[in-house]
Short mmCIF file of C-alpha atoms in Angstrom, two decimals:
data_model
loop_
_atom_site.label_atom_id
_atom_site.label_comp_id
_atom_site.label_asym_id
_atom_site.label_seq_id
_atom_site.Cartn_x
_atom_site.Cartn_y
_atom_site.Cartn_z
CA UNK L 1 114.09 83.08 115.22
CA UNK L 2 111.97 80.47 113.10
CA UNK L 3 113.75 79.32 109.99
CA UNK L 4 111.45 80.71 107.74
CA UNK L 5 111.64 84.28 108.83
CA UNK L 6 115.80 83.85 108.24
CA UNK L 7 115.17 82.61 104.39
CA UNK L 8 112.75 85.39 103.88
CA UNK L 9 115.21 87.94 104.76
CA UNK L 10 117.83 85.92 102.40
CA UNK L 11 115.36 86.35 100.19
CA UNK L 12 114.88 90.21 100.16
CA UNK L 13 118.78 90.52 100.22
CA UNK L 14 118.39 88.54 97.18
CA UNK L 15 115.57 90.45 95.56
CA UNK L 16 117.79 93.58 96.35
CA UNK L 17 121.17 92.90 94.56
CA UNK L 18 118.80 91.57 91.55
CA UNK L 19 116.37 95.19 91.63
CA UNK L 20 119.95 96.87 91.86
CA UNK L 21 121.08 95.10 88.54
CA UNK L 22 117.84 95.60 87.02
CA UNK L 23 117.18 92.28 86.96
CA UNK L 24 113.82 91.72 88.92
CA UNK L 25 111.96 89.26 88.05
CA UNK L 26 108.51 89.94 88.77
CA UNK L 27 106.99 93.22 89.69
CA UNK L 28 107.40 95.30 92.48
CA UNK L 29 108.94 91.94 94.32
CA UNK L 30 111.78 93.30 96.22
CA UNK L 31 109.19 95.89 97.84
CA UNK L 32 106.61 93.27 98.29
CA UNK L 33 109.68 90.93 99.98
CA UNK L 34 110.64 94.06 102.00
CA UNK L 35 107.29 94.98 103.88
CA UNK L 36 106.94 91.07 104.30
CA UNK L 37 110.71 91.18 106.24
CA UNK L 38 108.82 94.34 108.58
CA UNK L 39 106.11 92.66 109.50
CA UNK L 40 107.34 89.58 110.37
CA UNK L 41 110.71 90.44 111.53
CA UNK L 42 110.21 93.53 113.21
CA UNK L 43 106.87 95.24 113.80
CA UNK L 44 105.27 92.71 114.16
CA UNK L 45 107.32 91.20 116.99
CA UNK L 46 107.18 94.61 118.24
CA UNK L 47 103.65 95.32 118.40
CA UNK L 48 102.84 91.60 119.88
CA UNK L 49 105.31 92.41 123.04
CA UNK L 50 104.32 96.01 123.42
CA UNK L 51 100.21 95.57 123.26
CA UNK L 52 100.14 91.75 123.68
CA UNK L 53 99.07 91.18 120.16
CA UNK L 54 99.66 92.35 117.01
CA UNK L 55 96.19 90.61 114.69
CA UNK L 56 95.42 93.76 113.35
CA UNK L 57 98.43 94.21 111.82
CA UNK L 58 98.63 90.37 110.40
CA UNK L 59 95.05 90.86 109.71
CA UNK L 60 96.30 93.95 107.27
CA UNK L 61 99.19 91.83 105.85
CA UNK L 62 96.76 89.14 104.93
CA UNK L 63 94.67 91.64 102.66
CA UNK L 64 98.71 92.93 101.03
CA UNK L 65 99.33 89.51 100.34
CA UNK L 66 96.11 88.27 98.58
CA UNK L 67 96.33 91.71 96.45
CA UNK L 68 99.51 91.29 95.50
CA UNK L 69 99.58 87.38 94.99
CA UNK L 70 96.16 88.40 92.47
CA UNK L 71 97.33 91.39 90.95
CA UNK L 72 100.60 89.29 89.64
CA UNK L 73 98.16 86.24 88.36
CA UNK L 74 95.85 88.12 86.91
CA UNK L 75 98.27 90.22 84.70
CA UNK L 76 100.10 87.33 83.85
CA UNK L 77 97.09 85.77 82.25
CA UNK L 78 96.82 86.63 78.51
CA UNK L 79 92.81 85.42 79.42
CA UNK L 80 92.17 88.01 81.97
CA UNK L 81 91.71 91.52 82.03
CA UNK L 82 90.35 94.17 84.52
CA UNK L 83 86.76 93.54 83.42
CA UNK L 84 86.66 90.08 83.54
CA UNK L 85 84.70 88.55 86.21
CA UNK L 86 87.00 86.17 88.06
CA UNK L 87 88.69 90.14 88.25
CA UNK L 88 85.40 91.03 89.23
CA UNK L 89 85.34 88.23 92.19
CA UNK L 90 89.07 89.46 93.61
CA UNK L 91 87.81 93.07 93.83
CA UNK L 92 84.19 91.26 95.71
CA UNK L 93 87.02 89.57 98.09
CA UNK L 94 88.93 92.73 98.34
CA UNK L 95 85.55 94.83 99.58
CA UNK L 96 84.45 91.59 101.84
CA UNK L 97 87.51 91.76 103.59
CA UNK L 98 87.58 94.94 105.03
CA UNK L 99 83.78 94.69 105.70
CA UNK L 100 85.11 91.41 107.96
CA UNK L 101 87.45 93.30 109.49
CA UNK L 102 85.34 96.04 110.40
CA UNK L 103 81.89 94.61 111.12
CA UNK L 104 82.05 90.44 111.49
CA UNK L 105 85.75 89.08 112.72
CA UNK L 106 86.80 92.67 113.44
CA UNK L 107 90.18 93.70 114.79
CA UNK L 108 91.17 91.48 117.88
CA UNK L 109 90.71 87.96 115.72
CA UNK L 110 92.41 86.41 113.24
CA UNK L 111 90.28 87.18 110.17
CA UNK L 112 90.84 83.68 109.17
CA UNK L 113 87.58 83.55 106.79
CA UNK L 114 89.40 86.60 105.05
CA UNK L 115 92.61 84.63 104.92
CA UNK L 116 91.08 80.81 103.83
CA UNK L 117 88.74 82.63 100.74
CA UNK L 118 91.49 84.91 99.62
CA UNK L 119 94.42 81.87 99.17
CA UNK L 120 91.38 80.01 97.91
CA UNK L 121 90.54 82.81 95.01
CA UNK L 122 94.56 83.13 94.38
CA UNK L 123 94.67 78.71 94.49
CA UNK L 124 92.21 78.95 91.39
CA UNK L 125 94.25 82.00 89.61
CA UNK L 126 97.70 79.58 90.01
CA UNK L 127 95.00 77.00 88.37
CA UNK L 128 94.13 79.25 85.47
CA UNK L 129 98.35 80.28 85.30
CA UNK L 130 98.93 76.34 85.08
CA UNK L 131 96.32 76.04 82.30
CA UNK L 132 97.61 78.50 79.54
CA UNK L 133 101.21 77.28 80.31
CA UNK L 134 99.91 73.91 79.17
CA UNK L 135 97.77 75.26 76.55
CA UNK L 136 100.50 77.87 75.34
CA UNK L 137 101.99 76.03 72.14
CA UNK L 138 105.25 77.87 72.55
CA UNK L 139 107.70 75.65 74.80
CA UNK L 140 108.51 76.70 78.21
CA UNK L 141 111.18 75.79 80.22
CA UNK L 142 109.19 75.72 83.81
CA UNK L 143 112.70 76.65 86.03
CA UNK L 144 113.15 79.66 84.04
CA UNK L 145 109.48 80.74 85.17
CA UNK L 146 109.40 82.89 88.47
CA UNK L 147 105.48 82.21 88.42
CA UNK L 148 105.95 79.12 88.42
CA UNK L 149 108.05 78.91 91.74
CA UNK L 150 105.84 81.34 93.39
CA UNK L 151 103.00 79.13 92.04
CA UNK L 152 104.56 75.84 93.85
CA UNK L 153 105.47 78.13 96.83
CA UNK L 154 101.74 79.40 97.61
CA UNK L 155 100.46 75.93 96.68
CA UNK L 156 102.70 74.11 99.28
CA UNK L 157 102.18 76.46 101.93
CA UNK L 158 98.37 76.27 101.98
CA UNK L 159 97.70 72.98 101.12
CA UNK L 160 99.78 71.54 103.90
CA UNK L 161 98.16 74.22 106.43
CA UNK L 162 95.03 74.60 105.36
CA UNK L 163 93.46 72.90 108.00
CA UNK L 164 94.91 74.42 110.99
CA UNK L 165 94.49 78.05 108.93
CA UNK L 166 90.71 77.18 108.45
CA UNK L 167 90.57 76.35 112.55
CA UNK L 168 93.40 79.10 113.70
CA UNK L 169 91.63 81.30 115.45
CA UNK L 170 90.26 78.75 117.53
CA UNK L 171 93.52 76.88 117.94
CA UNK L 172 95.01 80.38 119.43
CA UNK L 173 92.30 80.47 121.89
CA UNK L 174 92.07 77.30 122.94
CA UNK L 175 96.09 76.86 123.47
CA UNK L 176 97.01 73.45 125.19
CA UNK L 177 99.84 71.06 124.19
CA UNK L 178 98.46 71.01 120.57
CA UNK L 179 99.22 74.51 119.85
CA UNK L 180 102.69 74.83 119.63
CA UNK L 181 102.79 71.06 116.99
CA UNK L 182 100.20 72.94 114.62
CA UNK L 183 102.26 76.34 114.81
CA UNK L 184 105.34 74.09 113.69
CA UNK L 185 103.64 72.96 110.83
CA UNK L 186 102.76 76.43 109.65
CA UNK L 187 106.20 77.54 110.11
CA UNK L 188 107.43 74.76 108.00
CA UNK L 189 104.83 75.73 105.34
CA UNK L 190 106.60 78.93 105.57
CA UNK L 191 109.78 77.14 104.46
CA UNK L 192 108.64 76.39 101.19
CA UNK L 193 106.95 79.49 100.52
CA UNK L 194 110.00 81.70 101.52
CA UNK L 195 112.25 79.07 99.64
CA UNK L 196 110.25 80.05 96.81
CA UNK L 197 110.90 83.49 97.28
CA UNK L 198 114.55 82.66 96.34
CA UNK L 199 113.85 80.78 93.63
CA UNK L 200 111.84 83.52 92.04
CA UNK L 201 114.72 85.92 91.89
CA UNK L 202 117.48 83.03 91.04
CA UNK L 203 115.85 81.75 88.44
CA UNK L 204 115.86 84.79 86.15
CA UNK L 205 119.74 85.35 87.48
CA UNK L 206 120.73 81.88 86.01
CA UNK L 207 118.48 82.80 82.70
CA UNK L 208 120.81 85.78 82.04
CA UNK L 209 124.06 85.21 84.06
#
Protein backbone atom coordinates (compact mmCIF):
# COMPACT_ATOMS: atom_id res chain seq x y z
CA UNK A 1 0.00 0.00 0.00
CA UNK A 2 1.63 3.44 -1.14
CA UNK A 3 2.50 5.68 1.77
CA UNK A 4 0.24 8.23 0.93
CA UNK A 5 -2.92 6.24 0.94
CA UNK A 6 -1.74 5.09 4.84
CA UNK A 7 -1.44 9.02 5.95
CA UNK A 8 -4.72 9.73 4.34
CA UNK A 9 -6.46 7.24 6.34
CA UNK A 10 -4.43 8.70 9.54
CA UNK A 11 -5.81 11.54 8.45
CA UNK A 12 -9.61 10.73 8.42
CA UNK A 13 -9.06 8.93 11.86
CA UNK A 14 -7.85 12.26 12.73
CA UNK A 15 -10.59 14.34 11.20
CA UNK A 16 -12.96 11.87 13.09
CA UNK A 17 -11.94 12.16 16.83
CA UNK A 18 -11.77 16.12 16.01
CA UNK A 19 -15.73 16.11 14.20
CA UNK A 20 -16.54 13.92 17.41
CA UNK A 21 -15.25 16.79 19.77
CA UNK A 22 -16.71 19.35 17.68
CA UNK A 23 -13.69 20.59 16.80
CA UNK A 24 -13.48 20.48 12.88
CA UNK A 25 -11.69 22.69 11.40
CA UNK A 26 -12.94 23.35 8.10
CA UNK A 27 -16.22 22.32 6.66
CA UNK A 28 -17.58 19.16 5.93
CA UNK A 29 -13.67 17.83 6.08
CA UNK A 30 -14.00 14.61 7.84
CA UNK A 31 -16.71 13.61 5.06
CA UNK A 32 -14.66 15.04 2.33
CA UNK A 33 -11.44 12.90 4.01
CA UNK A 34 -13.84 9.90 4.22
CA UNK A 35 -15.06 9.46 0.49
CA UNK A 36 -11.31 10.31 -0.40
CA UNK A 37 -10.23 7.00 2.02
CA UNK A 38 -13.20 4.93 -0.41
CA UNK A 39 -11.98 5.74 -3.39
CA UNK A 40 -8.61 5.30 -3.03
CA UNK A 41 -8.49 2.64 -0.51
CA UNK A 42 -11.23 0.55 -1.43
CA UNK A 43 -13.46 1.01 -4.47
CA UNK A 44 -11.30 2.06 -6.29
CA UNK A 45 -8.86 -0.84 -5.96
CA UNK A 46 -11.92 -2.79 -6.32
CA UNK A 47 -13.32 -1.61 -9.44
CA UNK A 48 -9.63 -1.54 -11.21
CA UNK A 49 -9.27 -5.53 -10.42
CA UNK A 50 -12.85 -6.42 -11.12
CA UNK A 51 -13.33 -4.41 -14.70
CA UNK A 52 -9.61 -3.70 -15.33
CA UNK A 53 -9.98 -0.06 -14.69
CA UNK A 54 -11.59 2.09 -12.59
CA UNK A 55 -11.12 6.04 -14.74
CA UNK A 56 -14.56 6.68 -14.47
CA UNK A 57 -14.65 6.59 -11.07
CA UNK A 58 -11.21 8.77 -10.62
CA UNK A 59 -12.57 10.76 -13.40
CA UNK A 60 -15.74 11.50 -10.85
CA UNK A 61 -13.38 12.07 -7.86
CA UNK A 62 -11.50 14.62 -9.83
CA UNK A 63 -14.79 16.80 -10.37
CA UNK A 64 -15.48 16.13 -5.93
CA UNK A 65 -12.21 17.39 -5.40
CA UNK A 66 -12.05 20.62 -7.55
CA UNK A 67 -15.71 21.43 -6.01
CA UNK A 68 -14.82 21.01 -2.82
CA UNK A 69 -11.17 22.48 -2.91
CA UNK A 70 -13.36 25.83 -4.64
CA UNK A 71 -16.27 25.83 -2.60
CA UNK A 72 -13.83 26.14 0.67
CA UNK A 73 -11.67 29.12 -1.18
CA UNK A 74 -14.25 30.84 -2.35
CA UNK A 75 -16.17 31.15 1.02
CA UNK A 76 -13.19 31.89 2.73
CA UNK A 77 -12.64 34.97 0.67
CA UNK A 78 -14.26 38.09 2.26
CA UNK A 79 -13.77 39.33 -1.81
CA UNK A 80 -15.90 36.70 -3.30
CA UNK A 81 -19.34 35.90 -3.38
CA UNK A 82 -21.68 33.60 -5.47
CA UNK A 83 -22.06 36.26 -8.18
CA UNK A 84 -18.74 37.14 -8.67
CA UNK A 85 -17.17 36.08 -11.79
CA UNK A 86 -14.03 34.15 -10.86
CA UNK A 87 -17.44 32.18 -9.07
CA UNK A 88 -18.79 32.50 -12.33
CA UNK A 89 -15.55 30.73 -14.04
CA UNK A 90 -15.66 27.58 -11.31
CA UNK A 91 -19.34 26.95 -12.15
CA UNK A 92 -18.00 27.36 -16.39
CA UNK A 93 -15.32 24.56 -15.18
CA UNK A 94 -17.90 22.68 -13.30
CA UNK A 95 -20.38 22.48 -16.64
CA UNK A 96 -17.07 21.87 -18.98
CA UNK A 97 -16.23 19.01 -17.09
CA UNK A 98 -18.99 16.87 -17.38
CA UNK A 99 -19.42 17.99 -21.05
CA UNK A 100 -15.55 16.36 -21.27
CA UNK A 101 -16.57 13.53 -19.74
CA UNK A 102 -19.47 12.90 -21.74
CA UNK A 103 -18.68 14.14 -25.25
CA UNK A 104 -14.59 14.88 -25.70
CA UNK A 105 -12.26 12.61 -23.15
CA UNK A 106 -15.33 10.57 -22.21
CA UNK A 107 -15.33 7.68 -19.76
CA UNK A 108 -12.39 5.19 -20.55
CA UNK A 109 -9.54 8.21 -20.30
CA UNK A 110 -8.18 10.05 -17.80
CA UNK A 111 -9.97 13.40 -18.17
CA UNK A 112 -6.70 14.97 -17.57
CA UNK A 113 -7.74 18.44 -19.34
CA UNK A 114 -10.61 18.34 -16.62
CA UNK A 115 -8.06 17.63 -13.93
CA UNK A 116 -4.95 20.25 -15.16
CA UNK A 117 -7.79 23.42 -15.59
CA UNK A 118 -9.62 22.60 -12.42
CA UNK A 119 -6.16 22.56 -9.94
CA UNK A 120 -5.28 25.45 -12.21
CA UNK A 121 -8.71 27.56 -11.32
CA UNK A 122 -8.28 26.30 -7.46
CA UNK A 123 -4.00 27.36 -7.86
CA UNK A 124 -5.36 31.01 -8.56
CA UNK A 125 -8.20 30.85 -5.62
CA UNK A 126 -5.07 29.69 -3.03
CA UNK A 127 -3.49 32.96 -4.89
CA UNK A 128 -6.41 35.23 -4.08
CA UNK A 129 -6.53 33.29 -0.19
CA UNK A 130 -2.68 34.30 0.04
CA UNK A 131 -3.49 37.90 -1.00
CA UNK A 132 -6.10 39.06 1.67
CA UNK A 133 -4.02 37.19 4.35
CA UNK A 134 -1.29 39.64 3.40
CA UNK A 135 -3.56 42.45 2.88
CA UNK A 136 -5.71 41.62 6.10
CA UNK A 137 -4.26 44.25 8.72
CA UNK A 138 -5.25 42.01 11.57
CA UNK A 139 -2.16 39.63 12.46
CA UNK A 140 -2.33 36.05 11.69
CA UNK A 141 -0.49 33.43 13.01
CA UNK A 142 -0.15 31.20 9.59
CA UNK A 143 0.14 27.53 11.73
CA UNK A 144 -3.04 28.24 13.35
CA UNK A 145 -4.63 28.54 9.71
CA UNK A 146 -6.06 25.14 8.31
CA UNK A 147 -6.25 27.04 4.82
CA UNK A 148 -3.20 27.68 4.93
CA UNK A 149 -1.89 23.97 5.21
CA UNK A 150 -4.37 22.83 2.73
CA UNK A 151 -3.12 25.81 0.64
CA UNK A 152 0.72 24.47 0.85
CA UNK A 153 -0.70 20.89 0.49
CA UNK A 154 -2.55 21.46 -3.02
CA UNK A 155 0.32 23.75 -4.06
CA UNK A 156 3.05 21.05 -3.48
CA UNK A 157 1.21 18.34 -4.95
CA UNK A 158 0.59 19.98 -8.33
CA UNK A 159 3.42 21.90 -8.85
CA UNK A 160 5.79 19.00 -8.46
CA UNK A 161 3.37 16.78 -10.79
CA UNK A 162 2.14 18.94 -13.01
CA UNK A 163 3.94 17.79 -15.79
CA UNK A 164 3.38 14.17 -15.76
CA UNK A 165 -0.58 15.14 -14.81
CA UNK A 166 -0.65 17.41 -17.99
CA UNK A 167 0.92 14.16 -20.11
CA UNK A 168 -0.88 11.21 -17.88
CA UNK A 169 -3.03 9.86 -20.03
CA UNK A 170 -0.47 9.34 -22.46
CA UNK A 171 2.10 8.10 -19.97
CA UNK A 172 -0.65 5.23 -19.00
CA UNK A 173 -0.82 4.24 -22.52
CA UNK A 174 2.37 4.29 -23.53
CA UNK A 175 3.74 2.24 -20.28
CA UNK A 176 7.54 1.28 -20.62
CA UNK A 177 10.24 1.60 -17.91
CA UNK A 178 9.28 5.32 -17.44
CA UNK A 179 5.95 4.67 -16.08
CA UNK A 180 6.34 3.29 -12.90
CA UNK A 181 9.45 6.54 -11.95
CA UNK A 182 6.64 9.19 -12.95
CA UNK A 183 3.86 7.22 -10.88
CA UNK A 184 6.45 7.49 -7.88
CA UNK A 185 6.60 10.99 -8.15
CA UNK A 186 2.86 11.44 -8.03
CA UNK A 187 2.62 9.28 -5.11
CA UNK A 188 5.14 11.33 -3.32
CA UNK A 189 3.13 14.47 -4.28
CA UNK A 190 0.49 12.65 -2.50
CA UNK A 191 2.66 12.74 0.63
CA UNK A 192 2.50 16.25 1.07
CA UNK A 193 -0.97 16.71 0.21
CA UNK A 194 -2.23 13.95 2.65
CA UNK A 195 0.39 15.32 5.24
CA UNK A 196 -1.52 18.35 4.90
CA UNK A 197 -4.59 16.73 5.59
CA UNK A 198 -3.20 16.21 9.16
CA UNK A 199 -2.08 19.36 9.62
CA UNK A 200 -5.44 20.85 8.86
CA UNK A 201 -7.15 19.10 11.71
CA UNK A 202 -3.97 19.44 14.23
CA UNK A 203 -3.60 22.73 13.88
CA UNK A 204 -6.95 23.88 15.26
CA UNK A 205 -6.41 20.92 18.11
CA UNK A 206 -3.16 22.71 19.32
CA UNK A 207 -5.18 26.28 18.98
CA UNK A 208 -7.66 25.04 21.63
CA UNK A 209 -6.02 22.07 23.49
Amino acid sequence: MPAYIIILCIAALVALDAKLKNRESIPYFFWFLLICCIVEVGLGPYLAKKFGTNTLLYNIYTIFTFCYYSCLFIKKNPRLHWSHPITYLGIILLLASFINLLFFQGFNILNTTTYNLGMLYVSYLIGLYFIELIRDEVFYNLTDLPLFWLSIGIISFYTSSFPILFYLDDITQLGGNLTKPLFSLITLGNSFLSLSYIAVTLCKLWVKS
